Tab-separated table of C-alpha atoms in Angstrom:
chain	number	residue	atom	x	y	z
A	1	MET	CA	-0.004	-0.014	-0.025
A	2	THR	CA	1.350	3.367	-0.926
A	3	GLU	CA	1.717	6.298	1.438
A	4	PRO	CA	-1.095	8.310	-0.229
A	5	ASP	CA	-3.451	5.331	0.203
A	6	ARG	CA	-2.498	5.008	3.836
A	7	ARG	CA	-3.121	8.693	4.406
A	8	SER	CA	-6.508	8.555	2.712
A	9	ILE	CA	-7.611	5.568	4.865
A	10	LEU	CA	-6.328	7.143	8.059
A	11	LYS	CA	-8.009	10.457	7.309
A	12	ALA	CA	-11.315	8.717	6.704
A	13	LEU	CA	-11.073	6.697	9.896
A	14	VAL	CA	-10.191	9.764	11.914
A	15	ALA	CA	-13.031	11.770	10.389
A	16	THR	CA	-15.416	8.851	11.161
A	17	LEU	CA	-14.230	8.629	14.747
A	18	THR	CA	-14.634	12.373	15.158
A	19	GLY	CA	-18.126	12.372	13.643
A	20	LEU	CA	-19.355	9.579	15.890
A	21	SER	CA	-17.789	11.107	18.982
A	22	ALA	CA	-19.608	14.415	18.180
A	23	GLY	CA	-22.912	12.580	17.577
A	24	ALA	CA	-22.984	13.248	13.811
A	25	LEU	CA	-24.767	9.973	13.229
A	26	ASP	CA	-27.939	9.717	15.360
A	27	THR	CA	-29.316	6.356	14.193
A	28	PRO	CA	-28.191	3.598	11.850
A	29	THR	CA	-29.672	3.855	8.364
A	30	ALA	CA	-31.378	1.033	6.496
A	31	GLU	CA	-28.315	0.856	4.245
A	32	ALA	CA	-26.027	0.433	7.177
A	33	ALA	CA	-28.081	-2.308	8.768
A	34	ASP	CA	-28.355	-4.291	5.476
A	35	VAL	CA	-24.792	-5.336	5.059
A	36	SER	CA	-24.069	-8.406	2.931
A	37	GLU	CA	-21.847	-11.349	3.768
A	38	SER	CA	-19.215	-10.115	1.357
A	39	TRP	CA	-15.497	-10.901	1.938
A	40	THR	CA	-15.100	-7.391	3.099
A	41	THR	CA	-17.845	-7.724	5.731
A	42	GLN	CA	-16.531	-11.089	6.864
A	43	THR	CA	-13.009	-9.855	7.267
A	44	LEU	CA	-14.118	-6.770	9.218
A	45	GLU	CA	-16.409	-8.785	11.443
A	46	ALA	CA	-13.635	-11.232	12.181
A	47	PHE	CA	-11.287	-8.331	13.090
A	48	ALA	CA	-13.847	-6.822	15.395
A	49	ASP	CA	-14.522	-10.226	16.997
A	50	THR	CA	-10.829	-10.620	17.657
A	51	LEU	CA	-10.802	-7.345	19.606
A	52	ILE	CA	-14.147	-7.770	21.420
A	53	PRO	CA	-15.127	-11.448	21.076
A	54	GLY	CA	-18.678	-12.716	21.173
A	55	GLN	CA	-20.413	-16.025	20.885
A	56	ARG	CA	-21.289	-17.558	17.537
A	57	ARG	CA	-24.486	-16.207	15.963
A	58	PHE	CA	-25.471	-19.594	14.498
A	59	THR	CA	-24.178	-23.156	14.194
A	60	GLY	CA	-21.279	-23.170	11.842
A	61	ASP	CA	-20.505	-19.460	12.139
A	62	VAL	CA	-16.834	-19.229	11.050
A	63	VAL	CA	-16.591	-15.410	11.059
A	64	VAL	CA	-17.377	-15.099	14.725
A	65	ALA	CA	-14.992	-17.530	16.392
A	66	GLY	CA	-17.076	-18.135	19.494
A	67	ALA	CA	-14.225	-17.642	21.867
A	68	VAL	CA	-16.482	-16.475	24.658
A	69	THR	CA	-20.169	-16.454	25.711
A	70	GLY	CA	-22.198	-13.287	25.433
A	71	PRO	CA	-22.235	-10.536	22.844
A	72	GLY	CA	-19.180	-9.025	21.130
A	73	ALA	CA	-18.502	-6.230	18.770
A	74	VAL	CA	-20.232	-8.015	15.813
A	75	GLN	CA	-23.487	-8.418	17.767
A	76	ALA	CA	-23.173	-4.721	18.742
A	77	GLY	CA	-23.454	-3.708	15.051
A	78	VAL	CA	-19.859	-2.538	14.369
A	79	VAL	CA	-20.064	-3.378	10.634
A	80	GLY	CA	-23.355	-1.532	10.293
A	81	LEU	CA	-21.680	1.488	11.842
A	82	LEU	CA	-18.668	1.300	9.466
A	83	ASN	CA	-20.885	0.845	6.402
A	84	SER	CA	-23.071	3.866	7.043
A	85	PRO	CA	-23.044	6.055	3.937
A	86	GLU	CA	-23.033	9.069	6.310
A	87	LEU	CA	-19.482	8.175	7.360
A	88	PRO	CA	-16.373	8.741	5.235
A	89	ALA	CA	-14.872	5.358	6.058
A	90	ALA	CA	-17.416	3.312	4.159
A	91	PRO	CA	-15.972	3.654	0.671
A	92	LEU	CA	-12.557	2.516	1.911
A	93	LEU	CA	-13.624	-0.603	3.799
A	94	PRO	CA	-12.722	-2.937	0.891
A	95	ALA	CA	-9.210	-1.575	0.916
A	96	ILE	CA	-8.916	-1.916	4.676
A	97	ALA	CA	-10.223	-5.549	4.549
A	98	ALA	CA	-7.912	-6.333	1.653
A	99	LEU	CA	-4.911	-5.007	3.649
A	100	LEU	CA	-5.861	-7.172	6.683
A	101	ASP	CA	-6.322	-10.246	4.409
A	102	ALA	CA	-2.900	-9.619	2.803
A	103	ARG	CA	-1.353	-9.547	6.277
A	104	ALA	CA	-3.238	-12.846	7.028
A	105	VAL	CA	-1.724	-14.456	3.877
A	106	ALA	CA	1.774	-13.344	4.891
A	107	TYR	CA	1.195	-14.554	8.477
A	108	ALA	CA	0.050	-17.986	7.285
A	109	ALA	CA	2.830	-18.402	4.789
A	110	LEU	CA	5.499	-17.861	7.365
A	111	ARG	CA	3.909	-20.547	9.604
A	112	LEU	CA	2.975	-23.009	6.821
A	113	ILE	CA	-0.716	-22.634	7.566
A	114	TRP	CA	-2.952	-23.761	4.729
A	115	LEU	CA	-5.727	-21.289	3.961
A	116	SER	CA	-8.975	-22.244	2.211
A	117	PRO	CA	-9.685	-20.388	-1.055
A	118	THR	CA	-13.461	-20.321	-0.225
A	119	ARG	CA	-13.250	-17.781	2.541
A	120	PRO	CA	-11.292	-14.559	3.363
A	121	PRO	CA	-7.742	-15.350	4.607
A	122	PHE	CA	-8.108	-13.651	7.930
A	123	VAL	CA	-11.420	-15.438	8.579
A	124	ASP	CA	-9.809	-18.800	7.854
A	125	LEU	CA	-7.295	-18.291	10.703
A	126	THR	CA	-8.127	-19.803	14.052
A	127	PHE	CA	-8.923	-17.384	16.888
A	128	SER	CA	-5.546	-17.889	18.444
A	129	HIS	CA	-3.805	-17.049	15.158
A	130	ARG	CA	-6.116	-14.071	14.590
A	131	THR	CA	-5.168	-12.859	18.038
A	132	ALA	CA	-1.461	-13.270	17.410
A	133	LEU	CA	-1.703	-11.495	14.010
A	134	VAL	CA	-3.754	-8.572	15.387
A	135	GLY	CA	-1.380	-8.133	18.255
A	136	GLY	CA	1.466	-7.765	15.769
A	137	LEU	CA	-0.405	-5.030	13.910
A	138	PHE	CA	0.103	-2.773	16.885
A	139	ASP	CA	3.828	-3.093	17.031
A	140	PRO	CA	5.401	0.403	17.241
A	141	ASP	CA	7.351	-0.109	14.034
A	142	ASP	CA	4.443	-1.401	12.020
A	143	LEU	CA	3.826	0.906	9.054
A	144	ASP	CA	0.078	0.511	9.215
A	145	ARG	CA	-0.309	0.714	12.933
A	146	PRO	CA	-2.293	4.031	12.872
A	147	ILE	CA	-4.876	2.433	10.619
A	148	TRP	CA	-5.475	-0.436	13.039
A	149	GLN	CA	-5.529	1.919	15.980
A	150	MET	CA	-8.275	4.047	14.512
A	151	LEU	CA	-10.237	0.967	13.423
A	152	SER	CA	-10.005	-0.483	16.890
A	153	LEU	CA	-11.357	2.697	18.423
A	154	LEU	CA	-14.406	2.481	16.172
A	155	VAL	CA	-14.910	-1.139	17.233
A	156	GLY	CA	-14.807	-0.041	20.838
A	157	LEU	CA	-17.249	2.827	20.157
A	158	ALA	CA	-19.762	0.414	18.657
A	159	PHE	CA	-19.726	-1.928	21.681
A	160	ASP	CA	-18.980	0.303	24.680
A	161	THR	CA	-21.108	3.332	23.702
A	162	ALA	CA	-23.426	2.376	20.800
A	163	GLY	CA	-21.760	5.311	19.064
A	164	GLN	CA	-23.858	4.813	15.968
A	165	GLN	CA	-27.139	5.450	17.854
A	166	ASP	CA	-28.841	7.796	20.263
A	167	THR	CA	-28.023	6.322	23.648
A	168	VAL	CA	-31.572	6.351	24.978
A	169	GLU	CA	-32.864	4.575	21.857
A	170	ALA	CA	-30.011	2.081	21.982
A	171	LEU	CA	-30.874	1.167	25.520
A	172	GLY	CA	-34.536	0.911	24.662
A	173	GLN	CA	-33.697	-1.524	21.872
A	174	GLY	CA	-31.483	-3.639	24.155
A	175	HIS	CA	-28.174	-2.787	22.545
A	176	PRO	CA	-25.988	-5.849	23.267
A	177	GLY	CA	-22.865	-3.916	24.331
A	178	LEU	CA	-24.645	-1.442	26.600
A	179	LYS	CA	-26.771	-4.226	28.077
A	180	TRP	CA	-23.685	-6.431	28.740
A	181	LEU	CA	-21.900	-3.569	30.384
A	182	ARG	CA	-25.016	-2.754	32.466
A	183	PHE	CA	-25.090	0.841	31.285
A	184	PRO	CA	-27.558	2.695	33.508
A	185	ASP	CA	-30.941	3.764	32.225
A	186	PRO	CA	-31.622	7.558	32.137
A	187	ASP	CA	-34.112	9.334	34.276
A	188	ALA	CA	-37.679	9.635	33.048
A	189	ASP	CA	-36.841	12.768	30.979
A	190	GLY	CA	-34.045	11.005	29.101
A	191	LEU	CA	-31.208	12.582	30.992
A	192	TRP	CA	-28.582	10.966	33.166
A	193	ARG	CA	-28.059	12.258	36.747
A	194	PHE	CA	-25.683	10.826	39.218
A	195	PRO	CA	-26.723	11.665	42.819
A	196	ASP	CA	-23.914	9.675	44.366
A	197	PHE	CA	-20.466	11.196	43.934
A	198	SER	CA	-17.866	8.742	42.539
A	199	TYR	CA	-15.464	9.458	45.421
A	200	GLY	CA	-18.164	9.754	48.063
A	201	ARG	CA	-17.927	13.504	48.160
A	202	PRO	CA	-17.962	16.469	45.766
A	203	LEU	CA	-14.525	17.362	44.452
A	204	ALA	CA	-15.401	21.012	43.774
A	205	ALA	CA	-18.186	23.510	44.389
A	206	LEU	CA	-20.664	24.024	41.552
A	207	HIS	CA	-19.797	27.212	39.634
A	208	PRO	CA	-22.588	29.848	40.155
A	209	ASP	CA	-22.929	30.416	36.380
A	210	THR	CA	-23.667	26.718	35.538
A	211	THR	CA	-26.799	26.401	33.465
A	212	ALA	CA	-29.733	24.107	34.339
A	213	SER	CA	-28.375	21.543	31.836
A	214	GLY	CA	-25.058	21.386	33.653
A	215	SER	CA	-23.132	23.367	31.069
A	216	PRO	CA	-20.889	26.409	31.883
A	217	ALA	CA	-22.489	29.740	31.120
């Protein structure tokens, strides 16, 4: 992959992360939810499942390795998030998946691991090999490390915060990640208030100009 290609992918991932963090995408679109089982989708799901594993969705599921019980990033809708046409990363997902699959081929070749031609190379690796490969992607001297760092942050956003949805709606729909983490429900008006201080006492006095919403004047 050339340096301009890397820069384009990294810029798109950073812009996607920034947009989600700022709440630019309120709810998943129909297009985002209707993702096909393409090689790109399978590879990205396997990557997400390596970072935040979940149980298999059905008997014979080879994309989700089933390393744990309970939901993982795939069940939390990470690929729907990435595929949203409202986000700049979507057009570059095939290139990202192809890069990961190329790394899987190189990894397998060095270890004399036979890969099936009927599924994406990364998907065909066992969970232990996926984990070892992904761990190597974050080596300080790896040229593509920033790409995997940004992609991993997006995986975390999908599971930990339901970043692709309004939080109240996500909780109401039983978002797998928020439910697994026991994310608290809001008050009746849809706002979160925390009457108990984390440290058992207030750390500072409330500024007199603080608005009713809790924002500085």
